[in-house]
PDB file of C-alpha atoms in Angstrom:
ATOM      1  CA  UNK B   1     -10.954  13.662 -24.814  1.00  0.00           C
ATOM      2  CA  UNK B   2      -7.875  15.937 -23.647  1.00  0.00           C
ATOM      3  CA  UNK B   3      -6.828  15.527 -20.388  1.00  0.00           C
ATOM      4  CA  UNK B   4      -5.790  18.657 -18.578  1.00  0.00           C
ATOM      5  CA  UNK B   5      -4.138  18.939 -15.391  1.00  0.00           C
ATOM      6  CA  UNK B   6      -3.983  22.636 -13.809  1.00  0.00           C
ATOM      7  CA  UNK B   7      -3.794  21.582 -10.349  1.00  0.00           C
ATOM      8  CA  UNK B   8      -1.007  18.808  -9.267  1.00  0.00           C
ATOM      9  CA  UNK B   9      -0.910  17.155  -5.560  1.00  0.00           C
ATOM     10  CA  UNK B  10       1.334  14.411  -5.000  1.00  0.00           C
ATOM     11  CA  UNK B  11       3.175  12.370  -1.470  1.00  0.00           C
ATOM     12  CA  UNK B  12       4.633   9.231  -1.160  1.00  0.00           C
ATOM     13  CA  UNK B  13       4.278   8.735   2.314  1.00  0.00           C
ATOM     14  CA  UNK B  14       3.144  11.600   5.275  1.00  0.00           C
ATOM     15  CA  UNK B  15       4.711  12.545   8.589  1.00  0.00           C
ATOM     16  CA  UNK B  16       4.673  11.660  12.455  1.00  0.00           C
ATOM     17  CA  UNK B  17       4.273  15.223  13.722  1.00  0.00           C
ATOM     18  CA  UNK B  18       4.394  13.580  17.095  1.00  0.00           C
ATOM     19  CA  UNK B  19       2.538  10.925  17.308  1.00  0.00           C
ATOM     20  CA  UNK B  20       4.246   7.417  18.672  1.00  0.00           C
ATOM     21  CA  UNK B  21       6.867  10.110  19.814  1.00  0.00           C
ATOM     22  CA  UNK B  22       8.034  10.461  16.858  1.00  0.00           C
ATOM     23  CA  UNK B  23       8.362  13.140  13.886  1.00  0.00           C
ATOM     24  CA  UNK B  24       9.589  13.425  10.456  1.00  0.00           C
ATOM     25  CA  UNK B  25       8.828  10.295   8.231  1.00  0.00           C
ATOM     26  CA  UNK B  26      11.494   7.468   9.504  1.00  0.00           C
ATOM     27  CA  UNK B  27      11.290   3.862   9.375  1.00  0.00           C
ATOM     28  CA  UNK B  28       8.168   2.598  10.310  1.00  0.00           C
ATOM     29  CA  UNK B  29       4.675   1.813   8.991  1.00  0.00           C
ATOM     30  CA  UNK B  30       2.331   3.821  11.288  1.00  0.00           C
ATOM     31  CA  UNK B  31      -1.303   4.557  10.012  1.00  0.00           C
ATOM     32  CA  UNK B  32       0.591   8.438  10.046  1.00  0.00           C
ATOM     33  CA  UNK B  33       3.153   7.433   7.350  1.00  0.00           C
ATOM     34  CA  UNK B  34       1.480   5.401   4.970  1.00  0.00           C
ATOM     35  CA  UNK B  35      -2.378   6.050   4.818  1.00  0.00           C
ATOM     36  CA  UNK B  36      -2.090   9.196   2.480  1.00  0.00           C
ATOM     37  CA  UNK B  37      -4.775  10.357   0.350  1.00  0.00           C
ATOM     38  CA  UNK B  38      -5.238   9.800  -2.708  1.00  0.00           C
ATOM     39  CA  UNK B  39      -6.822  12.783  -4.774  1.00  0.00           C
ATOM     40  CA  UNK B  40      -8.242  12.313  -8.371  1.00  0.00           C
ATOM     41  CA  UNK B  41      -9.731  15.597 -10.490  1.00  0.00           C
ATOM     42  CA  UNK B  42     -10.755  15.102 -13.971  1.00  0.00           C
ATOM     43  CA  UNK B  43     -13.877  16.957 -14.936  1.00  0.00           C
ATOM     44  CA  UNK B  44     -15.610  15.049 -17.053  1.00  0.00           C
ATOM     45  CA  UNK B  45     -14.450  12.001 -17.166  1.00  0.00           C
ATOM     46  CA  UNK B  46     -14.224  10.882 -13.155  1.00  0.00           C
ATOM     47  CA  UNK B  47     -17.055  10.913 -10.909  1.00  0.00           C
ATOM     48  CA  UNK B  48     -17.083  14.074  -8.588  1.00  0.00           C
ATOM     49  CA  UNK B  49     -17.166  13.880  -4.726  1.00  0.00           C
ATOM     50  CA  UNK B  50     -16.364  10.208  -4.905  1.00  0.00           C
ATOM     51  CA  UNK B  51     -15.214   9.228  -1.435  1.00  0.00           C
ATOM     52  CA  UNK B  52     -13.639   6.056  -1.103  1.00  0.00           C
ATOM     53  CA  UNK B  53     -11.698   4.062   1.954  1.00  0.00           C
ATOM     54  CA  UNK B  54     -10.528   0.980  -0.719  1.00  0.00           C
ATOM     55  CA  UNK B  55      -7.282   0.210  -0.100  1.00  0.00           C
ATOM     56  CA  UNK B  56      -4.823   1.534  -3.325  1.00  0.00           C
ATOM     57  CA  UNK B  57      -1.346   1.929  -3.809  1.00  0.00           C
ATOM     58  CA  UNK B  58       0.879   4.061  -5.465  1.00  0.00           C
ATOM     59  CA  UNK B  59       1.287   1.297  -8.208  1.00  0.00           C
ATOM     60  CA  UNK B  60      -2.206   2.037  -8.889  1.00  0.00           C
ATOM     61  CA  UNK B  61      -1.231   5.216 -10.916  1.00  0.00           C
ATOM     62  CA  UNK B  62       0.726   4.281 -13.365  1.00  0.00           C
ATOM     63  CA  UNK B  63      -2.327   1.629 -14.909  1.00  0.00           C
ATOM     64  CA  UNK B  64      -4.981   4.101 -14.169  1.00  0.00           C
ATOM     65  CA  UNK B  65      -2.742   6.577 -16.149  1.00  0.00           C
ATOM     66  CA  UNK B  66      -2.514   4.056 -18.630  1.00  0.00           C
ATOM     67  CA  UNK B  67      -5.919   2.846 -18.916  1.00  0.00           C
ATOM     68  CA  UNK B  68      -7.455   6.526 -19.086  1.00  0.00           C
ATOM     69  CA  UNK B  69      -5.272   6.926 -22.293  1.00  0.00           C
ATOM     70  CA  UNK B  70      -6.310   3.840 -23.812  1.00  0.00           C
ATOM     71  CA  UNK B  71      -2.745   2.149 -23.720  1.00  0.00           C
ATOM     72  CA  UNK B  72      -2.967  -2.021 -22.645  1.00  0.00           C
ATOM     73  CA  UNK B  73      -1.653  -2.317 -18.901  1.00  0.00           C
ATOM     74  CA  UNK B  74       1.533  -4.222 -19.227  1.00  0.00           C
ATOM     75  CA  UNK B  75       0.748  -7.856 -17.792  1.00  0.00           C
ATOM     76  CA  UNK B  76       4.082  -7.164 -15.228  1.00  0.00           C
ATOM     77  CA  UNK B  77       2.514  -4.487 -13.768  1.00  0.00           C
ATOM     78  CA  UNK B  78       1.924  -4.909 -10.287  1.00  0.00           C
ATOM     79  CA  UNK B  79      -0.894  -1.966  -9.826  1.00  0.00           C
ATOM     80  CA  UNK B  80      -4.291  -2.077 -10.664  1.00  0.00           C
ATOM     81  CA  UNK B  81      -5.813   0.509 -12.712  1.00  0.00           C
ATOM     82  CA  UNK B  82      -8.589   2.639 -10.735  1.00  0.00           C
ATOM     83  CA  UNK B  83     -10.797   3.836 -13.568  1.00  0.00           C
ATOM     84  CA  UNK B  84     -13.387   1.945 -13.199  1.00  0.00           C
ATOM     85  CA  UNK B  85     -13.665   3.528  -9.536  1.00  0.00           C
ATOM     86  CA  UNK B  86     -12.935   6.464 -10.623  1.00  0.00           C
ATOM     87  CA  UNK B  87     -15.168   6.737 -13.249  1.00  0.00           C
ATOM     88  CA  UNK B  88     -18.244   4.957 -10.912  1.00  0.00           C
ATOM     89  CA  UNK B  89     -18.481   1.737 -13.069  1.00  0.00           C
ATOM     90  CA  UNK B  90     -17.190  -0.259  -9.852  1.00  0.00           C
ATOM     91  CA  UNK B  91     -17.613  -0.650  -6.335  1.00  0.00           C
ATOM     92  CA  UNK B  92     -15.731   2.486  -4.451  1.00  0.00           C
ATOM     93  CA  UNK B  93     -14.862   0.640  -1.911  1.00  0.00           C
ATOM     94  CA  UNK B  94     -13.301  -2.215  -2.657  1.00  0.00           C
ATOM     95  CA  UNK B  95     -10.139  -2.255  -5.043  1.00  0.00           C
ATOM     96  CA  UNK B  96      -7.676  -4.653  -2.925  1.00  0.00           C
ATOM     97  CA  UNK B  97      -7.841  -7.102  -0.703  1.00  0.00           C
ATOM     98  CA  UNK B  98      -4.656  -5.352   0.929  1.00  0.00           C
ATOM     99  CA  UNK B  99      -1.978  -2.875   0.264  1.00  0.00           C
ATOM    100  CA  UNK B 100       2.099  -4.011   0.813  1.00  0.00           C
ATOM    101  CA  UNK B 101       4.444  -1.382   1.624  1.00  0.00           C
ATOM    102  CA  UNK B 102       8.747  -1.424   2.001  1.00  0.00           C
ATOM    103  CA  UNK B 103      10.912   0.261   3.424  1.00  0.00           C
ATOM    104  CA  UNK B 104      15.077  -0.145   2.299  1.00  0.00           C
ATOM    105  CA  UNK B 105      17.859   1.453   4.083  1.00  0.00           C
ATOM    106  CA  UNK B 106      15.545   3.976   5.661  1.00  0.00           C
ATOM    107  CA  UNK B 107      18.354   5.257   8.638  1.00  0.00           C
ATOM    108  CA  UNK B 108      21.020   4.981   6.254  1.00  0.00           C
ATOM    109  CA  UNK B 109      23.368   4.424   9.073  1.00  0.00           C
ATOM    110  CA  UNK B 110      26.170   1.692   9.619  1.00  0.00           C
ATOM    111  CA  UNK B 111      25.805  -1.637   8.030  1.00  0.00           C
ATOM    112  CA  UNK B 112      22.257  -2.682   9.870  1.00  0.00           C
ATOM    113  CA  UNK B 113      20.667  -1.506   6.770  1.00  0.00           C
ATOM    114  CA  UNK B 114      16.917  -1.598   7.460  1.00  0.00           C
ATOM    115  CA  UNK B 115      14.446  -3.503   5.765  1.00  0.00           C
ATOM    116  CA  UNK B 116      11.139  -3.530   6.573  1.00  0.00           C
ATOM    117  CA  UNK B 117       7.571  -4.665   5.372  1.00  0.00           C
ATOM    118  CA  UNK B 118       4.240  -3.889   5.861  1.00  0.00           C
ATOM    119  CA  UNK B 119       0.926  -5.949   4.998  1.00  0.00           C
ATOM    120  CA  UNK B 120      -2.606  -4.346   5.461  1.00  0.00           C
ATOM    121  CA  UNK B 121      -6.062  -5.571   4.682  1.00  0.00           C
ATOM    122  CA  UNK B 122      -7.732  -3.116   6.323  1.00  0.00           C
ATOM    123  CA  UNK B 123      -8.094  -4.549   9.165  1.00  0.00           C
ATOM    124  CA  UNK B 124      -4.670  -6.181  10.663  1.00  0.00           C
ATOM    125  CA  UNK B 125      -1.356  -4.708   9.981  1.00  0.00           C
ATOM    126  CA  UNK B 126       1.860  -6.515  10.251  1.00  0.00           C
ATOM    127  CA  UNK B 127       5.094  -5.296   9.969  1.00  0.00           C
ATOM    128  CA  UNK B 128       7.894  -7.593   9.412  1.00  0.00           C
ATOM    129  CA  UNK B 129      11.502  -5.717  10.461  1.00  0.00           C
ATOM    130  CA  UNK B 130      13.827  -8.304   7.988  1.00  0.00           C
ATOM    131  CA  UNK B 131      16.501 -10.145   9.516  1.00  0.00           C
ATOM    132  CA  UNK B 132      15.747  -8.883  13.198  1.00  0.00           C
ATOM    133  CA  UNK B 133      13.447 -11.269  15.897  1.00  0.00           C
ATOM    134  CA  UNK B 134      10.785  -8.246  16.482  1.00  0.00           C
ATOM    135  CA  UNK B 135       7.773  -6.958  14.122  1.00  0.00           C
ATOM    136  CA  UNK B 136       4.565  -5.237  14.794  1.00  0.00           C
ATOM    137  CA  UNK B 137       0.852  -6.823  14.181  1.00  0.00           C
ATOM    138  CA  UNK B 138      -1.903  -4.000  15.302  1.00  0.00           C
ATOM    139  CA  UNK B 139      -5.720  -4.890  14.443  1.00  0.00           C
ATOM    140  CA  UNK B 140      -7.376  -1.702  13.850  1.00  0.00           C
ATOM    141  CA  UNK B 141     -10.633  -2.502  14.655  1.00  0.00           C
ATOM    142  CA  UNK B 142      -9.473  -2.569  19.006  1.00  0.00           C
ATOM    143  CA  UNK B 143      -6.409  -0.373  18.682  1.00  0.00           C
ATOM    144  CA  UNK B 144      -6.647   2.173  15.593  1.00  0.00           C
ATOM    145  CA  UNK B 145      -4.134   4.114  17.258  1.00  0.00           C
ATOM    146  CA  UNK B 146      -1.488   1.283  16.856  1.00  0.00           C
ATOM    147  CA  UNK B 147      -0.527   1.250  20.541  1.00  0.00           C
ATOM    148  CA  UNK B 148      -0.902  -2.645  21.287  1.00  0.00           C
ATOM    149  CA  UNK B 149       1.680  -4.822  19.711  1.00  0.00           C
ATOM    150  CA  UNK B 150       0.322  -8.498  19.068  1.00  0.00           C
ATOM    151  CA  UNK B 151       3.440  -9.567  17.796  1.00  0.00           C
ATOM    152  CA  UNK B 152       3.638 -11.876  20.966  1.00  0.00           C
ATOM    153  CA  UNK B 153       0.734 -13.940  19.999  1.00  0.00           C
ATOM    154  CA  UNK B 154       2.503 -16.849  18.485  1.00  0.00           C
ATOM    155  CA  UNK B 155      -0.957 -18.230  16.767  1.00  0.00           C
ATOM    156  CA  UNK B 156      -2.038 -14.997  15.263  1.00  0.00           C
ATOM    157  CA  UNK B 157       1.918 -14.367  14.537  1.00  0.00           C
ATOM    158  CA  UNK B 158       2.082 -17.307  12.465  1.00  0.00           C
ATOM    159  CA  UNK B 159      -1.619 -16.520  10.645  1.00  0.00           C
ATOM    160  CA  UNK B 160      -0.221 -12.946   9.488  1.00  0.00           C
ATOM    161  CA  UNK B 161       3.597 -14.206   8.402  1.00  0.00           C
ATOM    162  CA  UNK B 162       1.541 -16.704   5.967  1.00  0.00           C
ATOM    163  CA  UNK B 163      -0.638 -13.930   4.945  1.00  0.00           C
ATOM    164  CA  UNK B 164       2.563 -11.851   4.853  1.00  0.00           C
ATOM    165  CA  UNK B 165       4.758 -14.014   2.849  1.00  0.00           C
ATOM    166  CA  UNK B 166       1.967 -14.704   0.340  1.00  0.00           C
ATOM    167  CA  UNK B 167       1.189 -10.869  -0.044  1.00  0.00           C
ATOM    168  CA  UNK B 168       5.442  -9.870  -0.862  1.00  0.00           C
ATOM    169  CA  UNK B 169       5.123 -12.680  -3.128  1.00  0.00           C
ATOM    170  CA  UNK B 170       2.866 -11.577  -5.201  1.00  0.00           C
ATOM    171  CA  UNK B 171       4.900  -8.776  -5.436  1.00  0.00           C
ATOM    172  CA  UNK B 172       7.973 -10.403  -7.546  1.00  0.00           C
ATOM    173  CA  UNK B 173       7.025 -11.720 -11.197  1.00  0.00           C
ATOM    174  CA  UNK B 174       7.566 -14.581 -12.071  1.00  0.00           C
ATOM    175  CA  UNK B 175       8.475 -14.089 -15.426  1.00  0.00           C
ATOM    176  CA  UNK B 176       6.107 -13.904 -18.366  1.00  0.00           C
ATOM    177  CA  UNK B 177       3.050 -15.636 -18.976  1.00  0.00           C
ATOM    178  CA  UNK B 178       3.501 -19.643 -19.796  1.00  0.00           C
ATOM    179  CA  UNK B 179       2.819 -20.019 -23.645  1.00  0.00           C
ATOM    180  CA  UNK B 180       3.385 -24.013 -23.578  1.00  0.00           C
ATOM    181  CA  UNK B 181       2.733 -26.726 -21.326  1.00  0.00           C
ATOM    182  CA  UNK B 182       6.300 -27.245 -20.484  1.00  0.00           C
TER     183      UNK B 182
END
């Protein structure tokens, strides 16, 4: 079938508008900045008033682009295509077992230049400032407003920079797929 698109919405990220203080986008991971809708239309072919809280990423587009058209999903792709959802062959709910966000050089001022991560499951968030002692950790089931820092618990600190490291790692490929033993 033909895809049209007559309507077009798209964001990367959203704004503060005040809350934490703080407006414009910036460099942080706030629920404000980087839970952004998602919007699919495609009469037809995906399933209409589909709500859905799974956690997706913008590297979900490009496969789900992909995999509507019938073209193979490159293996180095780190997204996950979101037809299936989309189309209500698959859970709505559950796509991810978290969502990893960066931020590079967001201030763009002196030679601190900022790097920052972010790891959510839907639940906890951490937030890892790179090369600088503080970070973030908010669980969003007591504090959905991201107002009490946990950083300072050392056990749960160390339980979310595994998590952490093991979620930006997944991020990098490792080259392609071994086709001998050695």
């Amino acid at each position: 079938s033909e895809m049209c698109i007559r309507d077009r919405f798209h964001s990367d990220h959203g704004e503060m508008l005040g809350d934490h203080g703080l407006v414009l986008k910036g460099c942080r991971f706030f629920e404000g900045l980087v839970h952004v809708p998602m919007i699919w239309r495609w009469p037809g072919r995906t399933q209409a008033a589909l709500e859905s809280e799974a956690l997706v990423e913008l590297v979900d587009i490009a496969p789900t682009l992909l995999d509507a058209a019938g073209i193979e999903v490159p293996w180095q792709m780190q997204g996950r295509s979101l037809l299936p959802i989309l189309e209500g062959r698959a859970d709505p709910h559950t796509h991810k077992t978290h969502v990893v966000s960066e931020l590079k050089d967001s201030t763009g001022q002196g030679k601190d230049h900022s790097h920052g991560s972010m790891v959510f499951d839907g639940r906890v968030k951490s937030v890892v400032y790179h090369g600088h002692p503080i970070g973030e950790i908010f669980d969003h089931d007591s504090d959905p407003g991201e107002f009490e820092n946990l950083w300072h618990d050392t056990a749960l600190r160390a339980e979310r920079l595994k998590i952490h490291l093991d979620a930006l790692a997944a991020t990098i490929s490792a080259g392609p797929p071994r086709s001998a033993p050695y």
